Coordinates of C-alpha atoms in Angstrom, one line a residue:
Chain A
X1 CA 36.1 -23.2 -12.2
X2 CA 38.2 -20.1 -12.3
X3 CA 35.3 -17.9 -13.1
X4 CA 33.4 -19.2 -10.1
X5 CA 36.3 -18.4 -7.8
X6 CA 36.5 -14.9 -9.1
X7 CA 32.8 -14.5 -8.6
X8 CA 33.0 -15.8 -5.0
X9 CA 35.9 -13.5 -4.3
X10 CA 34.1 -10.5 -5.7
X11 CA 30.9 -11.1 -3.8
X12 CA 32.8 -11.8 -0.6
X13 CA 34.6 -8.5 -1.1
X14 CA 31.4 -6.7 -1.6
X15 CA 29.9 -8.3 1.5
X16 CA 32.9 -7.3 3.6
X17 CA 32.9 -3.8 2.1
X18 CA 29.2 -3.3 3.0
X19 CA 29.7 -4.8 6.5
X20 CA 32.6 -2.5 7.1
X21 CA 30.5 0.5 6.1
X22 CA 27.7 -0.5 8.4
X23 CA 30.2 -0.9 11.2
X24 CA 31.6 2.6 10.6
X25 CA 28.2 4.4 10.3
X26 CA 27.5 4.9 14.0
X27 CA 30.8 6.9 14.1
X28 CA 29.8 9.0 11.2
X29 CA 26.4 9.8 12.6
X30 CA 27.5 10.0 16.2
X31 CA 24.8 11.9 18.0
X32 CA 22.5 9.9 20.2
X33 CA 19.5 10.7 18.1
X34 CA 21.3 9.8 14.9
X35 CA 22.4 6.5 16.4
X36 CA 18.8 5.9 17.4
X37 CA 17.8 6.4 13.8
X38 CA 20.6 4.1 12.7
X39 CA 19.2 1.3 14.8
X40 CA 15.8 1.9 13.3
X41 CA 17.4 1.7 9.9
X42 CA 18.9 -1.7 10.8
X43 CA 15.6 -3.0 11.9
X44 CA 14.0 -1.7 8.7
X45 CA 16.7 -3.5 6.7
X46 CA 15.4 -6.7 8.0
X47 CA 11.8 -5.7 7.4
X48 CA 12.6 -4.6 3.9
X49 CA 14.4 -7.8 3.1
X50 CA 11.2 -9.6 4.1
X51 CA 9.5 -7.8 1.2
X52 CA 12.6 -8.1 -1.0
X53 CA 12.5 -11.9 -0.9
X54 CA 8.9 -11.9 -2.0
X55 CA 8.9 -9.1 -4.5
X56 CA 12.5 -8.8 -5.7
X57 CA 13.3 -12.4 -6.1
X58 CA 10.0 -14.2 -6.5
X59 CA 8.2 -11.4 -8.3
X60 CA 5.2 -11.3 -6.0
X61 CA 4.3 -7.9 -4.7
X62 CA 3.0 -8.0 -1.2
X63 CA 1.5 -5.0 0.6
X64 CA 1.0 -6.8 3.9
X65 CA 4.5 -7.1 5.4
X66 CA 3.6 -4.6 8.0
X67 CA 1.1 -7.1 9.3
X68 CA 3.8 -9.6 10.0
X69 CA 5.9 -6.9 11.5
X70 CA 3.1 -6.2 13.9
X71 CA 2.2 -9.8 14.7
X72 CA 5.9 -10.6 15.4
X73 CA 6.2 -7.5 17.6
X74 CA 2.9 -8.1 19.5
X75 CA 3.5 -11.9 20.2
X76 CA 7.0 -10.9 21.4
X77 CA 5.6 -8.2 23.6
X78 CA 2.8 -10.3 25.1
X79 CA 5.2 -13.2 25.8
X80 CA 7.8 -11.0 27.5
X81 CA 5.4 -8.7 29.5
X82 CA 2.4 -10.8 30.2
X83 CA 4.1 -14.1 30.7
X84 CA 7.5 -13.0 31.7
X85 CA 9.1 -15.3 29.1
X86 CA 12.7 -14.8 28.3
X87 CA 13.9 -12.7 25.3
X88 CA 15.2 -15.3 22.9
X89 CA 12.4 -17.8 23.6
X90 CA 9.8 -15.1 22.9
X91 CA 11.5 -14.1 19.7
X92 CA 11.7 -17.7 18.4
X93 CA 8.0 -18.3 19.2
X94 CA 7.0 -15.0 17.7
X95 CA 8.8 -15.8 14.5
X96 CA 7.5 -19.3 14.2
X97 CA 3.9 -18.2 14.9
X98 CA 4.1 -15.4 12.4
X99 CA 5.7 -17.7 9.8
X100 CA 2.7 -20.1 10.3
X101 CA 0.3 -17.2 9.7
X102 CA 2.2 -16.2 6.6
X103 CA 2.2 -19.8 5.4
X104 CA -1.5 -20.1 5.8
X105 CA -2.2 -16.9 4.1
X106 CA 0.1 -17.9 1.2
X107 CA -1.5 -21.3 0.9
X108 CA -4.9 -19.7 0.7
X109 CA -4.0 -16.7 -1.3
X110 CA -1.3 -17.8 -3.8
X111 CA -3.8 -19.6 -5.9
X112 CA -4.8 -16.1 -6.9
X113 CA -1.2 -15.0 -7.7
X114 CA -0.7 -11.5 -9.0
X115 CA -3.0 -8.6 -8.5
X116 CA -5.6 -10.5 -6.4
X117 CA -2.9 -11.5 -4.0
X118 CA -1.8 -8.0 -3.5
X119 CA -5.3 -7.0 -2.5
X120 CA -5.4 -10.0 0.0
X121 CA -2.2 -8.8 1.5
X122 CA -3.5 -5.3 1.9
X123 CA -6.6 -6.6 3.6
X124 CA -4.5 -8.8 5.8
X125 CA -2.6 -5.9 7.2
X126 CA -5.8 -4.0 7.8
X127 CA -7.3 -6.9 9.7
X128 CA -4.2 -7.3 11.8
X129 CA -4.5 -3.6 12.7
X130 CA -8.2 -3.9 13.5
X131 CA -7.5 -6.9 15.8
X132 CA -4.7 -5.1 17.5
X133 CA -7.0 -2.2 18.1
X134 CA -10.0 -4.1 19.4
X135 CA -8.7 -7.3 21.1
X136 CA -8.0 -5.1 24.2
X137 CA -7.7 -8.0 26.6
X138 CA -4.5 -9.1 24.9
X139 CA -3.3 -6.1 23.1
X140 CA -4.3 -3.1 25.2
X141 CA -6.0 -1.6 22.1
X142 CA -4.9 1.8 21.0
X143 CA -2.5 2.3 23.9
X144 CA -0.4 -0.7 22.9
X145 CA 1.9 -2.7 25.2
X146 CA 4.7 -0.9 27.1
X147 CA 7.8 -1.6 29.1
X148 CA 9.1 -4.3 26.9
X149 CA 12.6 -5.3 28.0
X150 CA 15.6 -4.3 25.9
X151 CA 18.2 -6.7 24.6
X152 CA 20.8 -8.3 26.7
X153 CA 24.2 -9.7 25.6
X154 CA 25.0 -12.8 27.6
X155 CA 23.1 -11.5 30.6
X156 CA 24.3 -7.9 30.5
X157 CA 21.4 -5.5 29.7
X158 CA 22.4 -3.3 26.8
X159 CA 21.9 0.4 27.5
X160 CA 24.0 2.5 25.2
X161 CA 22.8 3.1 21.7
X162 CA 26.2 2.1 20.3
X163 CA 26.0 -1.3 21.9
X164 CA 22.5 -1.9 20.8
X165 CA 23.5 -0.9 17.3
X166 CA 26.2 -3.5 17.1
X167 CA 24.0 -6.2 18.6
X168 CA 21.4 -5.7 16.0
X169 CA 24.0 -5.4 13.3
X170 CA 25.2 -8.9 14.1
X171 CA 21.8 -10.2 13.2
X172 CA 21.4 -8.0 10.1
X173 CA 24.7 -9.3 8.8
X174 CA 23.6 -12.9 9.5
X175 CA 20.3 -12.3 7.6
X176 CA 22.2 -10.6 4.7
X177 CA 24.5 -13.6 4.6
X178 CA 21.6 -16.1 4.7
X179 CA 19.9 -14.2 1.9
X180 CA 23.0 -14.4 -0.2
X181 CA 23.2 -18.1 0.4
X182 CA 19.5 -18.7 -0.4
X183 CA 19.7 -16.6 -3.6
X184 CA 22.7 -18.5 -4.8
X185 CA 21.2 -21.9 -4.1
X186 CA 18.7 -24.0 -6.1
X187 CA 15.8 -22.5 -4.2
X188 CA 16.9 -19.0 -5.1
X189 CA 17.3 -19.8 -8.7
X190 CA 13.8 -21.3 -8.6
X191 CA 12.5 -18.1 -7.2
X192 CA 14.0 -16.0 -10.0
X193 CA 12.7 -18.5 -12.6
X194 CA 9.2 -18.1 -11.2
X195 CA 9.5 -14.3 -11.2
X196 CA 10.7 -14.0 -14.7
X197 CA 8.7 -16.6 -16.6
X198 CA 6.3 -18.6 -14.4
X199 CA 4.8 -20.7 -17.2
X200 CA 8.2 -21.6 -18.4
X201 CA 9.3 -22.5 -14.9
X202 CA 6.2 -24.6 -14.4
X203 CA 7.1 -26.5 -17.6
X204 CA 10.4 -27.3 -16.1
X205 CA 8.8 -28.8 -13.0
X206 CA 9.2 -25.7 -10.8
X207 CA 5.9 -25.0 -9.2
X208 CA 5.2 -21.3 -9.0
X209 CA 2.6 -21.9 -6.4
X210 CA 4.9 -23.8 -4.0
X211 CA 7.8 -21.6 -4.4
X212 CA 5.8 -18.4 -4.0
X213 CA 4.5 -19.9 -0.7
X214 CA 8.0 -20.6 0.4
X215 CA 9.2 -17.1 -0.5
X216 CA 6.3 -15.5 1.2
X217 CA 6.7 -17.5 4.4
X218 CA 10.4 -16.7 4.6
X219 CA 9.6 -13.1 4.1
X220 CA 7.0 -13.2 6.8
X221 CA 9.5 -14.8 9.2
X222 CA 12.1 -12.2 8.6
X223 CA 9.6 -9.4 9.0
X224 CA 8.5 -10.9 12.3
X225 CA 12.1 -11.1 13.4
X226 CA 12.4 -7.4 12.7
X227 CA 9.1 -6.9 14.6
X228 CA 10.7 -8.5 17.7
X229 CA 13.7 -6.2 17.6
X230 CA 11.5 -3.2 17.1
X231 CA 9.4 -4.1 20.1
X232 CA 12.5 -4.5 22.2
X233 CA 14.2 -1.4 21.0
X234 CA 11.3 1.0 21.1
X235 CA 10.1 -0.8 24.2
X236 CA 6.5 -0.6 23.0
X237 CA 4.2 -2.0 20.4
X238 CA 1.1 -0.3 19.0
X239 CA -1.5 -1.0 16.3
X240 CA 0.3 1.6 14.1
X241 CA 3.0 -1.1 13.4
X242 CA 0.6 -2.6 10.9
X243 CA -0.4 0.7 9.4
X244 CA 0.1 1.1 5.7
X245 CA 1.1 4.8 5.7
X246 CA 3.4 4.5 8.7
X247 CA 5.2 1.3 7.9
X248 CA 4.4 -0.4 4.6
X249 CA 4.9 2.6 2.4
X250 CA 8.4 3.1 3.7
X251 CA 9.2 -0.6 3.2
X252 CA 8.1 -0.4 -0.4
X253 CA 10.1 2.6 -1.1
X254 CA 13.2 1.2 0.6
X255 CA 13.0 -2.0 -1.5
X256 CA 12.1 -0.4 -4.8
X257 CA 14.2 2.8 -4.6
X258 CA 17.1 0.9 -3.1
X259 CA 16.9 -1.8 -5.7
X260 CA 14.7 -4.8 -5.6
X261 CA 16.2 -8.1 -6.4
X262 CA 19.5 -7.0 -4.9
X263 CA 20.9 -7.9 -1.5
X264 CA 22.3 -4.5 -0.6
X265 CA 19.6 -2.3 -2.3
X266 CA 17.3 -2.5 0.7
X267 CA 20.2 -1.5 3.0
X268 CA 20.7 1.7 1.0
X269 CA 16.9 2.2 0.9
X270 CA 16.5 1.6 4.7
X271 CA 19.1 4.2 5.6
X272 CA 17.8 6.6 3.0
X273 CA 14.2 6.5 4.1
X274 CA 15.0 6.5 7.7
X275 CA 17.1 9.7 7.5
X276 CA 15.4 11.5 4.7
X277 CA 12.2 12.5 6.6
X278 CA 14.5 13.8 9.4
X279 CA 16.4 16.0 7.0
X280 CA 13.2 17.3 5.7
X281 CA 12.1 18.4 9.1
X282 CA 13.1 22.0 8.4
X283 CA 10.3 22.3 6.0
X284 CA 7.9 21.6 8.9
X285 CA 4.4 21.4 7.6
X286 CA 5.4 20.8 4.0
X287 CA 7.8 18.0 4.9
X288 CA 5.6 15.2 3.9
X289 CA 4.3 16.6 0.7
X290 CA 7.9 17.2 -0.3
X291 CA 8.7 13.6 0.7
X292 CA 5.9 12.5 -1.7
X293 CA 7.3 14.5 -4.5
X294 CA 10.8 13.2 -4.0
X295 CA 9.5 9.7 -4.1
X296 CA 7.7 10.4 -7.4
X297 CA 10.8 11.8 -9.0
X298 CA 13.1 9.0 -7.7
X299 CA 10.7 6.4 -9.1
X300 CA 10.4 8.2 -12.4
X301 CA 14.1 8.7 -12.9
X302 CA 15.7 5.7 -11.1
X303 CA 13.0 3.0 -11.6
X304 CA 15.1 0.0 -10.9
X305 CA 16.5 1.4 -7.8
X306 CA 19.9 2.9 -6.8
X307 CA 22.0 -0.2 -6.5
X308 CA 21.1 -1.6 -10.0
X309 CA 21.6 1.9 -11.5
X310 CA 25.0 2.1 -9.8
X311 CA 25.9 -1.3 -11.0
X312 CA 24.9 -0.4 -14.6
X313 CA 27.0 2.8 -14.4
X314 CA 30.1 1.0 -13.1
X315 CA 29.8 -1.7 -15.8
X316 CA 29.5 0.9 -18.5
X317 CA 32.7 2.5 -17.5
X318 CA 34.5 -0.8 -18.2
Chain B
X1 CA -33.4 -2.8 11.6
X2 CA -32.5 -4.8 8.6
X3 CA -34.0 -2.3 6.2
X4 CA -32.4 0.6 7.9
X5 CA -29.0 -1.0 7.7
X6 CA -29.7 -1.9 4.1
X7 CA -30.4 1.7 3.2
X8 CA -27.3 2.9 4.9
X9 CA -25.4 0.3 3.1
X10 CA -26.8 1.4 -0.3
X11 CA -25.8 5.0 0.5
X12 CA -22.3 3.9 1.3
X13 CA -22.2 1.5 -1.6
X14 CA -23.2 4.1 -4.1
X15 CA -20.2 6.1 -3.0
X16 CA -18.0 3.0 -3.3
X17 CA -19.4 2.2 -6.7
X18 CA -18.6 5.7 -8.0
X19 CA -15.0 5.6 -6.6
X20 CA -14.4 2.1 -8.0
X21 CA -15.7 2.8 -11.5
X22 CA -13.2 5.6 -11.7
X23 CA -10.5 3.4 -10.5
X24 CA -11.3 0.6 -12.8
X25 CA -11.3 2.9 -15.8
X26 CA -7.8 4.1 -15.0
X27 CA -6.5 0.6 -14.2
X28 CA -8.3 -1.2 -16.9
X29 CA -7.5 1.1 -19.8
X30 CA -4.1 2.5 -18.9
X31 CA -2.8 -0.2 -16.6
X32 CA -2.0 2.4 -14.0
X33 CA -2.3 1.0 -10.5
X34 CA -3.5 4.2 -9.0
X35 CA -2.9 4.2 -5.3
X36 CA -3.8 7.8 -5.1
X37 CA -7.4 7.3 -6.2
X38 CA -8.6 7.5 -2.6
X39 CA -7.0 11.0 -2.6
X40 CA -9.1 12.1 -5.5
X41 CA -12.1 11.1 -3.5
X42 CA -10.8 13.1 -0.6
X43 CA -10.0 16.1 -2.8
X44 CA -13.5 16.0 -4.3
X45 CA -14.9 16.3 -0.8
X46 CA -12.5 19.1 0.1
X47 CA -13.2 21.0 -3.1
X48 CA -16.8 20.8 -2.2
X49 CA -16.0 22.0 1.2
X50 CA -14.1 25.0 -0.2
X51 CA -16.9 26.1 -2.4
X52 CA -19.7 25.3 -0.1
X53 CA -18.4 26.2 3.3
X54 CA -15.5 28.5 2.8
X55 CA -16.9 30.5 -0.1
X56 CA -20.5 30.1 0.8
X57 CA -21.6 29.5 -2.8
X58 CA -25.0 28.0 -3.5
X59 CA -25.1 24.3 -3.6
X60 CA -25.6 23.7 -7.3
X61 CA -22.8 26.0 -8.2
X62 CA -20.5 24.5 -5.6
X63 CA -21.2 21.1 -6.9
X64 CA -20.6 22.1 -10.5
X65 CA -17.3 23.8 -9.6
X66 CA -16.2 20.7 -7.8
X67 CA -16.8 18.7 -11.0
X68 CA -14.8 21.3 -12.9
X69 CA -12.0 21.0 -10.5
X70 CA -12.1 17.3 -10.9
X71 CA -11.8 17.7 -14.7
X72 CA -8.8 20.0 -14.3
X73 CA -7.2 17.6 -11.8
X74 CA -7.7 14.6 -14.1
X75 CA -6.3 16.5 -17.1
X76 CA -3.2 17.6 -15.2
X77 CA -2.6 14.1 -13.8
X78 CA -2.7 12.6 -17.2
X79 CA -0.5 15.2 -18.8
X80 CA 2.1 15.4 -16.1
X81 CA 2.2 12.0 -14.6
X82 CA 0.3 9.1 -16.2
X83 CA 1.5 9.8 -19.7
X84 CA 4.9 8.7 -18.7
X85 CA 4.2 5.7 -16.5
X86 CA 1.5 3.7 -18.2
X87 CA 1.7 0.0 -18.4
X88 CA 4.6 -0.6 -16.0
X89 CA 2.6 -1.4 -12.9
X90 CA 5.3 -1.4 -10.3
X91 CA 6.6 2.0 -11.4
X92 CA 3.2 3.6 -11.7
X93 CA 2.2 2.0 -8.5
X94 CA 5.0 3.7 -6.7
X95 CA 4.5 7.0 -8.4
X96 CA 0.9 7.0 -7.3
X97 CA 1.9 6.1 -3.8
X98 CA 4.1 9.1 -3.8
X99 CA 1.2 11.2 -5.1
X100 CA -0.9 9.8 -2.3
X101 CA 1.5 10.9 0.3
X102 CA 1.8 14.3 -1.4
X103 CA -2.0 14.9 -1.7
X104 CA -2.8 13.6 1.8
X105 CA -0.3 15.9 3.5
X106 CA -0.9 18.8 1.2
X107 CA -4.6 18.6 2.1
X108 CA -3.6 18.6 5.8
X109 CA -1.5 21.6 5.2
X110 CA -4.2 23.5 3.3
X111 CA -7.3 22.6 5.2
X112 CA -6.0 21.4 8.5
X113 CA -6.3 18.0 10.2
X114 CA -9.5 18.7 12.1
X115 CA -12.5 16.8 10.8
X116 CA -14.8 19.0 8.8
X117 CA -18.4 18.9 7.8
X118 CA -20.0 20.0 4.6
X119 CA -22.8 22.5 5.1
X120 CA -25.7 20.5 3.9
X121 CA -28.3 22.5 1.9
X122 CA -30.9 19.9 2.9
X123 CA -32.9 20.4 6.1
X124 CA -31.9 17.8 8.5
X125 CA -35.3 16.5 9.4
X126 CA -35.6 12.8 9.0
X127 CA -38.1 11.3 6.6
X128 CA -39.8 8.1 7.6
X129 CA -40.5 5.5 4.9
X130 CA -42.2 2.8 6.8
X131 CA -39.9 1.8 9.5
X132 CA -36.8 3.3 7.9
X133 CA -35.6 6.7 8.7
X134 CA -33.5 8.6 6.2
X135 CA -32.2 12.2 5.9
X136 CA -32.8 14.1 2.6
X137 CA -29.0 14.3 2.3
X138 CA -28.7 10.5 2.1
X139 CA -31.5 10.3 -0.4
X140 CA -29.7 12.8 -2.5
X141 CA -26.6 10.8 -2.4
X142 CA -28.3 7.7 -3.8
X143 CA -30.1 9.8 -6.4
X144 CA -27.0 11.7 -7.5
X145 CA -24.9 8.6 -7.7
X146 CA -27.5 6.9 -9.8
X147 CA -27.7 10.0 -12.1
X148 CA -23.9 10.2 -12.4
X149 CA -23.6 6.5 -13.2
X150 CA -26.4 6.8 -15.7
X151 CA -24.7 9.8 -17.3
X152 CA -21.5 7.8 -17.5
X153 CA -23.1 4.9 -19.3
X154 CA -24.9 7.3 -21.7
X155 CA -21.5 8.8 -22.6
X156 CA -19.9 5.4 -23.1
X157 CA -22.8 3.9 -25.0
X158 CA -24.2 6.7 -27.2
X159 CA -21.6 9.3 -27.9
X160 CA -18.9 9.1 -30.6
X161 CA -16.3 9.7 -27.8
X162 CA -17.8 6.7 -25.9
X163 CA -17.4 4.5 -29.0
X164 CA -13.8 5.5 -29.4
X165 CA -13.3 4.8 -25.7
X166 CA -14.7 1.4 -26.0
X167 CA -12.7 0.7 -29.1
X168 CA -9.4 1.7 -27.4
X169 CA -10.4 -0.4 -24.4
X170 CA -10.9 -3.6 -26.5
X171 CA -8.0 -3.3 -28.8
X172 CA -5.7 -0.4 -28.4
X173 CA -3.7 -0.8 -31.6
X174 CA -6.7 -1.6 -33.8
X175 CA -8.3 1.5 -32.5
X176 CA -5.3 3.5 -33.5
X177 CA -5.4 2.0 -36.9
X178 CA -8.8 3.3 -37.5
X179 CA -7.7 6.8 -36.6
X180 CA -8.7 7.1 -32.9
X181 CA -6.3 9.3 -31.0
X182 CA -5.3 7.2 -28.0
X183 CA -3.7 10.1 -26.2
X184 CA -7.1 11.9 -26.3
X185 CA -8.8 8.8 -25.0
X186 CA -6.4 8.4 -22.2
X187 CA -6.9 12.0 -21.3
X188 CA -10.6 11.6 -21.3
X189 CA -10.5 8.4 -19.2
X190 CA -8.3 9.9 -16.6
X191 CA -10.7 12.8 -16.4
X192 CA -13.7 10.6 -16.2
X193 CA -12.1 8.5 -13.5
X194 CA -11.0 11.4 -11.4
X195 CA -14.4 13.2 -11.7
X196 CA -16.2 10.1 -10.6
X197 CA -14.1 9.9 -7.5
X198 CA -14.5 13.6 -6.8
X199 CA -18.3 13.3 -7.1
X200 CA -18.2 10.4 -4.7
X201 CA -16.2 12.6 -2.2
X202 CA -18.5 15.5 -2.5
X203 CA -21.6 13.3 -2.1
X204 CA -20.4 11.2 0.8
X205 CA -19.2 14.4 2.4
X206 CA -22.8 15.3 2.9
X207 CA -23.3 12.3 5.2
X208 CA -19.9 11.7 6.7
X209 CA -17.2 14.0 8.1
X210 CA -14.1 15.0 6.1
X211 CA -10.5 14.2 7.1
X212 CA -7.3 14.4 5.1
X213 CA -6.8 10.7 5.7
X214 CA -10.3 9.7 4.4
X215 CA -8.7 8.4 1.2
X216 CA -7.0 5.5 3.0
X217 CA -10.2 3.5 3.5
X218 CA -11.5 4.5 0.1
X219 CA -8.5 3.2 -1.7
X220 CA -8.6 -0.2 0.1
X221 CA -12.2 -0.7 -0.8
X222 CA -11.7 0.5 -4.3
X223 CA -8.9 -1.9 -4.9
X224 CA -10.9 -4.8 -3.5
X225 CA -13.8 -3.9 -5.8
X226 CA -11.7 -3.5 -8.9
X227 CA -9.9 -6.8 -8.4
X228 CA -13.1 -8.7 -7.4
X229 CA -15.1 -7.2 -10.2
X230 CA -12.3 -7.6 -12.8
X231 CA -10.1 -4.7 -14.0
X232 CA -11.9 -2.6 -16.5
X233 CA -15.2 -4.2 -15.8
X234 CA -17.8 -1.4 -15.2
X235 CA -20.8 -3.5 -14.2
X236 CA -18.5 -5.5 -11.9
X237 CA -17.3 -2.3 -10.2
X238 CA -20.8 -1.0 -9.6
X239 CA -22.2 -4.2 -8.4
X240 CA -19.4 -5.1 -6.1
X241 CA -19.1 -1.5 -4.9
X242 CA -22.8 -1.6 -3.8
X243 CA -22.3 -5.0 -2.3
X244 CA -19.3 -3.8 -0.2
X245 CA -21.3 -1.0 1.2
X246 CA -24.2 -3.2 2.1
X247 CA -22.0 -5.9 3.6
X248 CA -20.2 -3.3 5.7
X249 CA -23.4 -1.8 7.0
X250 CA -25.1 -5.2 7.7
X251 CA -21.9 -6.6 9.3
X252 CA -21.4 -3.5 11.3
X253 CA -25.0 -3.6 12.6
X254 CA -25.5 -7.3 13.2
X255 CA -22.1 -8.6 14.1
X256 CA -19.7 -6.0 15.3
X257 CA -19.3 -2.3 14.8
X258 CA -15.6 -2.3 15.7
X259 CA -14.7 -4.8 13.0
X260 CA -17.1 -3.4 10.4
X261 CA -14.2 -2.5 8.1
X262 CA -13.2 -6.1 7.9
X263 CA -16.4 -7.7 6.7
X264 CA -16.4 -6.7 3.0
X265 CA -12.8 -7.7 3.0
X266 CA -13.3 -11.2 4.5
X267 CA -16.1 -11.8 2.0
X268 CA -13.7 -10.6 -0.8
X269 CA -11.0 -13.0 0.3
X270 CA -13.4 -15.8 0.0
X271 CA -14.4 -14.7 -3.4
X272 CA -10.8 -14.4 -4.5
X273 CA -10.0 -17.8 -3.3
X274 CA -12.7 -19.5 -5.3
X275 CA -12.6 -17.2 -8.4
X276 CA -9.4 -15.3 -8.5
X277 CA -10.1 -13.7 -11.8
X278 CA -12.9 -11.7 -10.3
X279 CA -16.6 -12.5 -10.2
X280 CA -17.4 -11.0 -13.6
X281 CA -14.4 -11.2 -15.8
X282 CA -13.6 -14.0 -18.3
X283 CA -9.8 -14.0 -18.4
X284 CA -7.1 -13.4 -15.9
X285 CA -4.8 -10.5 -15.5
X286 CA -1.6 -10.6 -13.6
X287 CA 0.4 -7.9 -11.9
X288 CA 4.1 -8.5 -11.9
X289 CA 6.5 -7.2 -9.3

């Protein structure tokens, strides 16, 4: 029992450590624009964790998370602007609806686990984008939906970037905590079993099909949650939310370069890939090609991601 | 109208078939999930644009030089990148995603984001075959695709290189044991795959306009074709590629033009649900995260 106590203490310390860092960040990057980026990074943490649950812990790569991001955002936007529904009610409905869609997609698609499912997920996101573009009655098409209300804390509208940052941070920390609890539970261990050796897991009575569906649905719900926050912060939604190049690419890089299968990897990844394009702005037209090259090199030399590499290094020193 | 749409679909489908065959070679043989394959297609079109429009070279020469560029591109890709990331699908997937970003934006930097058109050497008068109208350019696309695919199959079936290729494909280690240099085969396959995509780009560029982002649609279709047909399955790639083009044209014409991109995909989802291994393959292959 002593070992378990040490383990709990260590992981609590890490958790507190990271949370403290996240609290301090808006004072390190204190310009208004930087804080804006920080809030975006927080939202992307949630979005990336959606992928992380599926990919990092359950082993199923999905390229459609942006689709859930968009659906969550759009449902939230439509409920708050067209129907005047209140903030939290809209969020809850958006998350539930998106989780349902994710669930259905998983039920249909997980029978073709592996490479086929990845293609299904790609197509899903493309279809979401097409619908957002063309169902103009509901979604306003290319223009998107505007004037979405910002968050409010017990009735007071939040206006300063700092206050919004901390508001979103509360939920990010909650999600991080929930993830840690899930991973450490029976369900989490089942996920890992499915990821590492699915036939073996099946022989032990752990059904890869059912657990993949669970992982995927949870991932969809978390991504939708992020979508609601994004809709509220950016105060608009557009079909680009489901776009592969604008959104999905970044999520993948955040999870993989940050460290898939770790709780804090996507946090590092989210901040890294929110700030990196900004720092490359000086290169102007060559900014994106350089970004691509950086990605290539990072993946070649740090294939497991930064957090696992760091963990390996610190362990070696001992 | 049906025949007209069918013809347009075949034109589009030939392009898809060429792209997908390149993709399935690279994926099937070297287990490289190449997300940049759409960019090879795009680069093929822009190479052709450079030679044909910017340099004003005669058509045959421009086309030939495009193929040469494709060969060089394929060789460099294998030597500099693929060689190090074969078999680990998540890693090479990410590397190729990075390549995709790199190429798309580099193309935008070099050639600009405005849509371009290839100067077609064919007169633009429409020929009427019964009730179907077609431009000479489109006929050429179908013809040239057929010739390219035929050439590809001849290489695979009748040359010594082709035999070595097939051997490596079936059983990598056994092929090595009989003295086949796998590195050379990998190099050749990358080159073949890249050239196929470049040809597709140059051909379809005759009928459609060029944009740096044209690879995005191409890669989605290509992936769908490769998975549905079965990785490494050439007949599957060609058949399903053609089918995708036809379904897209028919769906776009009869049901909805706005959603036309979705039709081949919806059909594909149905296929994958009922036969996840792909329509043509025998065994299953999994991609692990």
